[in-house]
Short mmCIF file of C-alpha atoms and ligand atoms in Angstrom, two decimals:
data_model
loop_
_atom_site.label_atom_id
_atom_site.label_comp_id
_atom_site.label_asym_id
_atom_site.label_seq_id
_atom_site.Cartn_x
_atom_site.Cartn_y
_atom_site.Cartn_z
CA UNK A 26 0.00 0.00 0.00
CA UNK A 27 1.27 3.62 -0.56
CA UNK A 28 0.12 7.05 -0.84
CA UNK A 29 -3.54 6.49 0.33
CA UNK A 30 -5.60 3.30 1.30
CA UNK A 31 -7.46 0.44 -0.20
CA UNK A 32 -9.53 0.60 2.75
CA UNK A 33 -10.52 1.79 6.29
CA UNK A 34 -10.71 5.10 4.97
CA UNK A 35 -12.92 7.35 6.77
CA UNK A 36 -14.97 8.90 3.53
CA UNK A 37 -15.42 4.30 2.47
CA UNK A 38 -16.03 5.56 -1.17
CA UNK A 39 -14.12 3.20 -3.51
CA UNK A 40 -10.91 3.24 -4.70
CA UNK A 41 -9.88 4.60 -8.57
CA UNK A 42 -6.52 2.92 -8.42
CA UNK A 43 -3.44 4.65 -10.69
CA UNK A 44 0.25 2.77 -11.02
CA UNK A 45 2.58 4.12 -8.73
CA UNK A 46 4.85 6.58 -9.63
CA UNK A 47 8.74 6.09 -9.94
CA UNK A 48 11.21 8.48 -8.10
CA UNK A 49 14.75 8.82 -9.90
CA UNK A 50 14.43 5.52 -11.67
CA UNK A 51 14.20 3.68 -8.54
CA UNK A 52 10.72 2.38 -7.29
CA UNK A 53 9.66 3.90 -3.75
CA UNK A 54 7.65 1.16 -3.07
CA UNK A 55 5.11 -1.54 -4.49
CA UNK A 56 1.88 -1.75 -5.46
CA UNK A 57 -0.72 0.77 -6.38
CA UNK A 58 -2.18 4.22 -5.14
CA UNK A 59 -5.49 5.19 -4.89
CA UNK A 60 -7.11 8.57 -6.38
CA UNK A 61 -8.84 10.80 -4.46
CA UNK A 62 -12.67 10.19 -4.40
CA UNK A 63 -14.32 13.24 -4.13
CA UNK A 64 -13.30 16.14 -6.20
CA UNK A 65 -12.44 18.52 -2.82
CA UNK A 66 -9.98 15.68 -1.88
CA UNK A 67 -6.41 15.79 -2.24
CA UNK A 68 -3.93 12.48 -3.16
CA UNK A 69 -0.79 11.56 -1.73
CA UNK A 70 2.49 12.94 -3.16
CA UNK A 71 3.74 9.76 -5.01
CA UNK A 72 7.01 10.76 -6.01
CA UNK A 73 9.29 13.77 -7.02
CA UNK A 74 7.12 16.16 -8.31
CA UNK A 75 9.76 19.81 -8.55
CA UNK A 76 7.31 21.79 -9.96
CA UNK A 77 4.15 21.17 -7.60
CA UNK A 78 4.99 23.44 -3.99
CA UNK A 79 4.91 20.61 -1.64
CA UNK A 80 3.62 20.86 2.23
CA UNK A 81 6.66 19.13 3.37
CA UNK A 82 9.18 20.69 1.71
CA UNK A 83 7.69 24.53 2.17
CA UNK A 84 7.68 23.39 5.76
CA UNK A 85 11.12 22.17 5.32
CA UNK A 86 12.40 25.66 4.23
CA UNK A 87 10.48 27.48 6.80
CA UNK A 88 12.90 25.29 9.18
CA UNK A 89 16.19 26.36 7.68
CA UNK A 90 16.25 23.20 5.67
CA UNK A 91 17.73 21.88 1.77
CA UNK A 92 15.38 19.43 1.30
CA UNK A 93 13.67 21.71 -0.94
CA UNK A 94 13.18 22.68 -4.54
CA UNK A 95 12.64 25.98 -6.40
CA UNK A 96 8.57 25.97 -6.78
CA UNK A 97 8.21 24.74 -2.94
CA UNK A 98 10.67 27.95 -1.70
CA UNK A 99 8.77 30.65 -4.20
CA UNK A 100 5.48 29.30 -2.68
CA UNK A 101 7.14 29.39 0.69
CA UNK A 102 8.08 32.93 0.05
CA UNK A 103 4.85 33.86 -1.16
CA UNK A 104 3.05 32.53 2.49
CA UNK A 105 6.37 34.27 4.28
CA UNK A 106 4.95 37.37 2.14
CA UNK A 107 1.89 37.10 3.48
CA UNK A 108 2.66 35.99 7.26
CA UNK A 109 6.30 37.18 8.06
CA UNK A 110 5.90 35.13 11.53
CA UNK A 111 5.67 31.98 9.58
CA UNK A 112 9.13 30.59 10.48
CA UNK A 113 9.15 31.66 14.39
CA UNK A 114 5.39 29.65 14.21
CA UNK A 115 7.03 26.95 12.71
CA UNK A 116 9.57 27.07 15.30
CA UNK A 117 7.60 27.25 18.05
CA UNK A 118 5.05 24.51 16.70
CA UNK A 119 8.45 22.09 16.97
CA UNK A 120 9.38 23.84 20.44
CA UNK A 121 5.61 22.47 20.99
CA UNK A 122 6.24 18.68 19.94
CA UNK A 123 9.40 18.66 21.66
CA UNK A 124 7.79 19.78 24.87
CA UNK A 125 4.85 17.19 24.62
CA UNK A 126 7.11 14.52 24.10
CA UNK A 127 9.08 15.35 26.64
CA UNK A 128 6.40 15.22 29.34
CA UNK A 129 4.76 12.26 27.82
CA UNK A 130 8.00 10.26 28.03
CA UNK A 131 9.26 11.93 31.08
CA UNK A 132 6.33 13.16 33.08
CA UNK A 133 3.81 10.24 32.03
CA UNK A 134 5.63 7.61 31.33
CA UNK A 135 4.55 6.62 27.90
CA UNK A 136 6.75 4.39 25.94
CA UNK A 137 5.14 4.12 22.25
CA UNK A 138 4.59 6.91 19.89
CA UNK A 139 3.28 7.17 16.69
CA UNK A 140 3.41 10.65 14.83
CA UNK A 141 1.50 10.75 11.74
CA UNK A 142 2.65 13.50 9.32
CA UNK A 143 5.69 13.75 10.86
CA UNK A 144 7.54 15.53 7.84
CA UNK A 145 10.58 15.61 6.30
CA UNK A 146 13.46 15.27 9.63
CA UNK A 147 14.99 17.60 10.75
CA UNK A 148 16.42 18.55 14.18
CA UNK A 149 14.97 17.01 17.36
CA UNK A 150 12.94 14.09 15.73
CA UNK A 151 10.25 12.27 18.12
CA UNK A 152 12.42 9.13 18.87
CA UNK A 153 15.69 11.45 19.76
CA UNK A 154 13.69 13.42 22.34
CA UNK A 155 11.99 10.38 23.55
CA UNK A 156 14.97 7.82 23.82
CA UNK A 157 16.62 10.41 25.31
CA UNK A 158 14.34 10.02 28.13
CA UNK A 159 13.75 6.61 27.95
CA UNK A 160 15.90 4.59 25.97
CA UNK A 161 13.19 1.44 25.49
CA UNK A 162 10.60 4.41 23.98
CA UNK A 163 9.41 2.49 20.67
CA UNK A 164 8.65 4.95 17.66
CA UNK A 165 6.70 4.47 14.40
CA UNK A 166 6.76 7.86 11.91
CA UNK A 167 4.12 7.61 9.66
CA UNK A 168 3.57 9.83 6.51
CA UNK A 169 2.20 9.93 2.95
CA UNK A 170 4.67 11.63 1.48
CA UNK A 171 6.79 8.93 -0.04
CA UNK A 172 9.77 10.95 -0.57
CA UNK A 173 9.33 12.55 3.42
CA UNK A 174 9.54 8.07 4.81
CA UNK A 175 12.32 8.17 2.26
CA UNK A 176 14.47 10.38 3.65
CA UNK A 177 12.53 9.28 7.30
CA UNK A 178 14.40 5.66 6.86
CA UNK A 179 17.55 6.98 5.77
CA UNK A 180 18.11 8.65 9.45
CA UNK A 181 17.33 5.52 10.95
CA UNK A 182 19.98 3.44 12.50
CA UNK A 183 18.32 -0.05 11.69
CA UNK A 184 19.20 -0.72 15.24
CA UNK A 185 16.84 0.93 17.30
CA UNK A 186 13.08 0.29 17.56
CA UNK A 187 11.67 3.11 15.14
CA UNK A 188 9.95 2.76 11.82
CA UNK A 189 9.08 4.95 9.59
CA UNK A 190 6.29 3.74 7.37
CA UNK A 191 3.77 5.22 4.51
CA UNK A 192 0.57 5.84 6.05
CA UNK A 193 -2.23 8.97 5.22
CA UNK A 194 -3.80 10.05 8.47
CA UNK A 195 -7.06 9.71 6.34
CA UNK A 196 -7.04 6.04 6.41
CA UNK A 197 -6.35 5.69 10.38
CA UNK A 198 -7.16 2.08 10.38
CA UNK A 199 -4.74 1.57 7.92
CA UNK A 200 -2.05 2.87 9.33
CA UNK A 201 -2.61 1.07 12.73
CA UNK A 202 -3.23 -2.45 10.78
CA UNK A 203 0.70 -1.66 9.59
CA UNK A 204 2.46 -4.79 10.13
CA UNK A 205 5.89 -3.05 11.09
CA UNK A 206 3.93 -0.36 13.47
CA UNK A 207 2.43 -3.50 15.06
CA UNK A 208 5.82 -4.91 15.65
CA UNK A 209 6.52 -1.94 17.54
CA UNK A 210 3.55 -0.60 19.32
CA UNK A 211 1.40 -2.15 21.15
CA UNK A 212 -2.40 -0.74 21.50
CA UNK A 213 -3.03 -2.46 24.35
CA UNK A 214 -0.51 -0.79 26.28
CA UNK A 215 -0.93 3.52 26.59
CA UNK A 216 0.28 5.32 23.20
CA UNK A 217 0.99 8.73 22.32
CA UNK A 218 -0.39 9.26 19.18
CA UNK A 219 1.00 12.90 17.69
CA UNK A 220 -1.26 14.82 15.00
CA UNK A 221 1.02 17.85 14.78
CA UNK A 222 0.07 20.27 11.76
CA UNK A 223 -1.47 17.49 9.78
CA UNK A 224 -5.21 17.84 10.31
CA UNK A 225 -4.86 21.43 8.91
CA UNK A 226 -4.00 19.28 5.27
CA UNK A 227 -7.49 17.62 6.20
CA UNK A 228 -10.34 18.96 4.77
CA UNK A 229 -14.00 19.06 6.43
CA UNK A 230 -15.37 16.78 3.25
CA UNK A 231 -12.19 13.99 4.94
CA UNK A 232 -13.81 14.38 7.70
CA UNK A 233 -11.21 15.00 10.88
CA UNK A 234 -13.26 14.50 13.27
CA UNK A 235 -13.92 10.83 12.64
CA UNK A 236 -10.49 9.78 11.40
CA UNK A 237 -9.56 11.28 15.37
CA UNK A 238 -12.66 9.25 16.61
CA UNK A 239 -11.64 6.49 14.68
CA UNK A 240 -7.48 7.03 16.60
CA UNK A 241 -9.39 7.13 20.01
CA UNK A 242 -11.08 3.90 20.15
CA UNK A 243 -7.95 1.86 19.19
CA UNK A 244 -6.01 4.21 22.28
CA UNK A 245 -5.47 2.23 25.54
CA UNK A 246 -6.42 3.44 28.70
CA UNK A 247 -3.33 5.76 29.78
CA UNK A 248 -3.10 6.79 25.84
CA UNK A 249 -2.51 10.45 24.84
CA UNK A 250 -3.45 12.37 22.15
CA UNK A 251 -0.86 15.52 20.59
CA UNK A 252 -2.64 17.89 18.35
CA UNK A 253 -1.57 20.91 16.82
CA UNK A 254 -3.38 23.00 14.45
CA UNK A 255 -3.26 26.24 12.30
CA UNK A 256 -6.09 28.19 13.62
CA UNK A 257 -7.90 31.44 11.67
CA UNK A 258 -9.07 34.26 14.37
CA UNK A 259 -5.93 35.92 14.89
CA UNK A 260 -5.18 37.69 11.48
CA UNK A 261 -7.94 37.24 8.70
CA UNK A 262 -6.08 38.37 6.03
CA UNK A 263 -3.46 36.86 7.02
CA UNK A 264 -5.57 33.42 6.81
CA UNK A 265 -6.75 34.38 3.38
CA UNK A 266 -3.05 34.71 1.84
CA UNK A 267 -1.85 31.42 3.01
CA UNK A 268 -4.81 29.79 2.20
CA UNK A 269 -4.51 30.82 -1.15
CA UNK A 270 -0.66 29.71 -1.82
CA UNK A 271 -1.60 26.29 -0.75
CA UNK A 272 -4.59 25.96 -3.15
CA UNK A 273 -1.84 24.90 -5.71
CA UNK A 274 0.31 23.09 -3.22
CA UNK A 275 0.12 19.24 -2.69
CA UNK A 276 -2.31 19.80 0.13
CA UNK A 277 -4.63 22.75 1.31
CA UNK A 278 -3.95 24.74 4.11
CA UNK A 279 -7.44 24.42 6.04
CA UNK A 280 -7.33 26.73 9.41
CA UNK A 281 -10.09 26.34 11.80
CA UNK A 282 -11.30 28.22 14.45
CA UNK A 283 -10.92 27.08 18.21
CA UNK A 284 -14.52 26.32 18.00
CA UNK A 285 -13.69 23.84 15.38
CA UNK A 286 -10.55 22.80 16.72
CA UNK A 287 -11.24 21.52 20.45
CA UNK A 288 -13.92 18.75 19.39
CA UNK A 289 -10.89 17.10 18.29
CA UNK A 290 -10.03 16.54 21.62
CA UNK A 291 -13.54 14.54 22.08
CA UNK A 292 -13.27 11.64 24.28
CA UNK A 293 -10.47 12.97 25.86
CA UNK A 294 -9.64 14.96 29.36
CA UNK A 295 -7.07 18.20 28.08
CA UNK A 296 -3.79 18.47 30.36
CA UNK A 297 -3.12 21.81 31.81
CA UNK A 298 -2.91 24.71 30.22
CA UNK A 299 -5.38 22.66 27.77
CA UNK A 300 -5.87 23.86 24.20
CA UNK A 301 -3.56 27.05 23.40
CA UNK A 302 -1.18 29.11 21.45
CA UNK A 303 1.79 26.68 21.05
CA UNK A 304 3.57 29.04 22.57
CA UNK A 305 1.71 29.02 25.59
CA UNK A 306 1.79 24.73 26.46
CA UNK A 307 4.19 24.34 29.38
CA UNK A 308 6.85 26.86 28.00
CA UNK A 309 10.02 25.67 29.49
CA UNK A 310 13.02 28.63 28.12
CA UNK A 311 13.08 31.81 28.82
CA UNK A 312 13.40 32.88 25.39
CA UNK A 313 9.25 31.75 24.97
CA UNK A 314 8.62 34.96 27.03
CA UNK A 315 9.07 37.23 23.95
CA UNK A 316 6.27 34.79 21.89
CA UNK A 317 3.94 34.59 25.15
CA UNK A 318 3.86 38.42 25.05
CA UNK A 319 1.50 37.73 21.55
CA UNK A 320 1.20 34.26 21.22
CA UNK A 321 -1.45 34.46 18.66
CA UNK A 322 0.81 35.65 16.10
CA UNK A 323 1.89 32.04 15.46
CA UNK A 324 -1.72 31.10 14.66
CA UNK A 325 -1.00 27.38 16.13
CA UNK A 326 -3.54 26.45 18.58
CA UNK A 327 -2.23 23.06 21.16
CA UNK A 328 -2.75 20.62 23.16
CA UNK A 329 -2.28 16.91 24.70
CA UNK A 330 -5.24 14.85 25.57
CA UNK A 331 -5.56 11.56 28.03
CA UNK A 332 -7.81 9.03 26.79
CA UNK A 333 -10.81 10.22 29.49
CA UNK A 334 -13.35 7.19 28.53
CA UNK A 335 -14.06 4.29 26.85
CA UNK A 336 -15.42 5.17 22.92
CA UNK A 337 -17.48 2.49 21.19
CA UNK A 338 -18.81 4.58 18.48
CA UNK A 339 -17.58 7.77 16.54
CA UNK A 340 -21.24 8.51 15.05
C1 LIG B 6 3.57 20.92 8.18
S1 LIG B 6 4.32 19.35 8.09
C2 LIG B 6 4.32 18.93 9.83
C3 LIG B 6 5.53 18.12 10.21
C4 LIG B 6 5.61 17.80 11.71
N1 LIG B 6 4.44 17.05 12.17
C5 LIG B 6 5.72 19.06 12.51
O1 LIG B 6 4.71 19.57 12.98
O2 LIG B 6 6.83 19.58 12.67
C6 LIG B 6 2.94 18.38 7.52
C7 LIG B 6 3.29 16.95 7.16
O3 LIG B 6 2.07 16.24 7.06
C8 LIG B 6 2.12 15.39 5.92
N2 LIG B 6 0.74 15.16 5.49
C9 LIG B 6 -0.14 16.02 4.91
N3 LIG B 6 -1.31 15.40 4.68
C10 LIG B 6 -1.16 14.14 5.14
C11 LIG B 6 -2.02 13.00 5.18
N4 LIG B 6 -3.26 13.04 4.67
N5 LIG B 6 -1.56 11.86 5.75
C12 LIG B 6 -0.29 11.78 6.24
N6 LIG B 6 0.58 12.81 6.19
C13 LIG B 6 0.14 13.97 5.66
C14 LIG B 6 2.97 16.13 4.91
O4 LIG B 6 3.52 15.24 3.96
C15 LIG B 6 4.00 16.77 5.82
O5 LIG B 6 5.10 15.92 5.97
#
C-alpha cells in the first residue's frame, strides 16, 4: 500500500486505483495508489514532483532546511509574504512537539509513539527526544509523502526500535493495521499518538473528526493524544493569503477556528494549560517569554489529551 488506502478510509467511497509513480528511476515502493474520491480531496504525493509546492518541503524551508526545490521555496516565500511570523510559528510549533514529548516520556511515562505527518526530519525528531528520556521508547513515523519516509528511513539506524512507514492520516485504520507499526507498538498498552500540523491538510469533506474518533477507540487506557493545528481568528487576512498559496500546493492549508478545533479533543480529558497558542503549552526557556507576550501571532492552537473514557462509536 502507498500514498492512500485500499480501505478503512474514513470517507469508504471506492478506490480509482493509478500505477505508482517512480522516483529517480528507482521504485519507492510496491503496489498501487489510490485517487482521491471526491473532487475537494487531495492524493498523496507519489514521487518527485519539482514543480508542484509541496507541504513538506515549504515546511522544510520554513525550518532552515535543503530538502527543498525551487517551486516549494517561491510558494514558501509567497506565504512568508503574506505571514512574516511563519518561520518563528514553525519554530515554536516544533518547540511544541518537543515539549509534549518530553512530558509524555518523562512526566507520564509513555513508551510508544506514533506521529502521523511527521515531515521531512529535521532537528529534534520524536524518537531522539523520547529515547533520550527513555531509551526502550518504541517509535513508528508515519507519513504519505513517499519521498518525506524516504528520507525518514535513511536517518534511521536499523538498530533501534523506530519505523518509519507510509501511512495517510485519512485512512487511520490503515495505518494502525501496519504490520511493522504493530511490531513496535502495542495498542493495548498507553500510546501517544502525535497529529502535529497534519489535520490542517485535512479537509471538512475527509472528515477529521472521525479519522480522530476512529485514533481514540484503538487508544489504551493511559493513551494520549498531541494535536496541533493552524487556527484562523488571529489575522484574517493573514488566513486568506496562506490559504490561497496552498490551493496549488500538494495539500490545502485548512485553518479552523478554536470552536472547530477543540472537538478534536472529544473523548479525551485536556492536560493543563489545555488547548492554546503553542507558545503558551508548558513553556520551558526563557526565550518563549518574547512569543507569550502575543502568542497568537503564530496562529497554532495546542494541546495533549488523556484518553478520558471508553469510545465504542464515533457517530
Ligand atoms: C507541516 S508538516 C508537519 C511536520 C511535523 N508534524 C511538525 O509539525 O513539525 C505536515 C506533514 O504532514 C504530511 N501530510 C499532509 N497530509 C497528510 C495525510 N493526509 N496523511 C499523512 N501525512 C500527511 C505532509 O507530507 C507533511 O510531511
Amino acid at each position: 500500500m502507498i500514498g492512500a488506502c485500499w480501505a478503512g478510509c474514513i470517507d469508504g467511497t471506492p478506490p480509482r486505483l493509478v500505477p505508482l509513480a517512480w522516483h529517480g528511476g528507482t521504485r519507492l515502493s510496491p503496489g498501487l495508489i489510490q485517487e482521491s474520491r471526491v473532487a475537494d480531496q487531495h492524493t498523496a504525493p507519489t514521487s518527485i514532483n519539482v514543480t508542484t509546492p509541496n507541504v513538506a518541503r515549504m515546511y522544510d524551508y520554513y525550518l532552515g532546511g535543503k530538502d527543498n526545490y525551487a517551486a516549494d521555496r517561491a510558494a514558501a516565500e509567497r506565504v512568508i509574504a503574506a505571514f512574516p511570523d511563519v518561520r518563528s510559528a514553525v519554530r515554536e510549533n516544533r518547540a511544541f512537539l518537543g515539549r509534549a514529548v518530553r512530558f509524555l516520556a518523562a512526566d507520564v511515562g509513555i513508551r510508544q509513539f506514533i506521529d502521523i505527518g511527521t515531515g521531512l526530519p529535521t532537528q529534534s525528531n520524536v524518537h531522539e527526544i523520547a529515547r533520550n528520556i527513555a531509551p526502550d521508547a518504541r517509535v513508528v513515523y508515519a507519513d504519505y509523502d513517499p519521498v518525506v519516509v524516504a528520507h525518514g528511513q535513511m536517518i534511521l539506524s536499523g538498530a533501534e526500535p523506530v519505523a518509519f512507514i507510509e501511512g495517510d492520516v485519512r485512512c487511520p485504520d490503515e495505518i494502525l493495521g501496519n504490520a511493522e507499526l504493530r511490531s513496535l507498538v502495542d495498542l493495548n498498552e498507553p500510546v501517544a499518538i502525535l497529529l502535529v500540523a497534519v489535520l490542517n491538510f485535512v479537509t471538512d469533506q475527509e472528515r477529521p473528526d472521525e479519522i480522530v474518533a476512529r485514533l481514540r477507540e484503538a487508544m489504551a487506557p493511559g493513551s494520549y493524544l498531541v494535536i496541533s493545528h493552524g487556527a484562523n481568528e488571529e489575522r484574517p487576512a493573514t488566513v486568506h493569503g496562506v490559504q490561497e498559496v496552498y490551493q496549488n500546493a500538494t495539500a490545502r492549508a485548512v485553518l479552523r477556528t478554536r470552536a472547530e478545533i477543540a472537538p478534536f479533543f472529544a473523548g479525551f480529558e485536556l492536560i493543563d494549560p489545555g488547548l492554546v497558542h503553542a507558545p503558551q503549552w508548558r513553556p520551558d526557556l526563557p526565550h518563549r517569554a518574547g512569543a507569550l507576550a502575543d502568542p497568537g501571532t503564530g496562529m497554532t492552537l495546542a494541546g495533549v489529551g488523556r484518553v478520558s473514557r471508553p469510545v465504542t462509536s464515533h457517530t
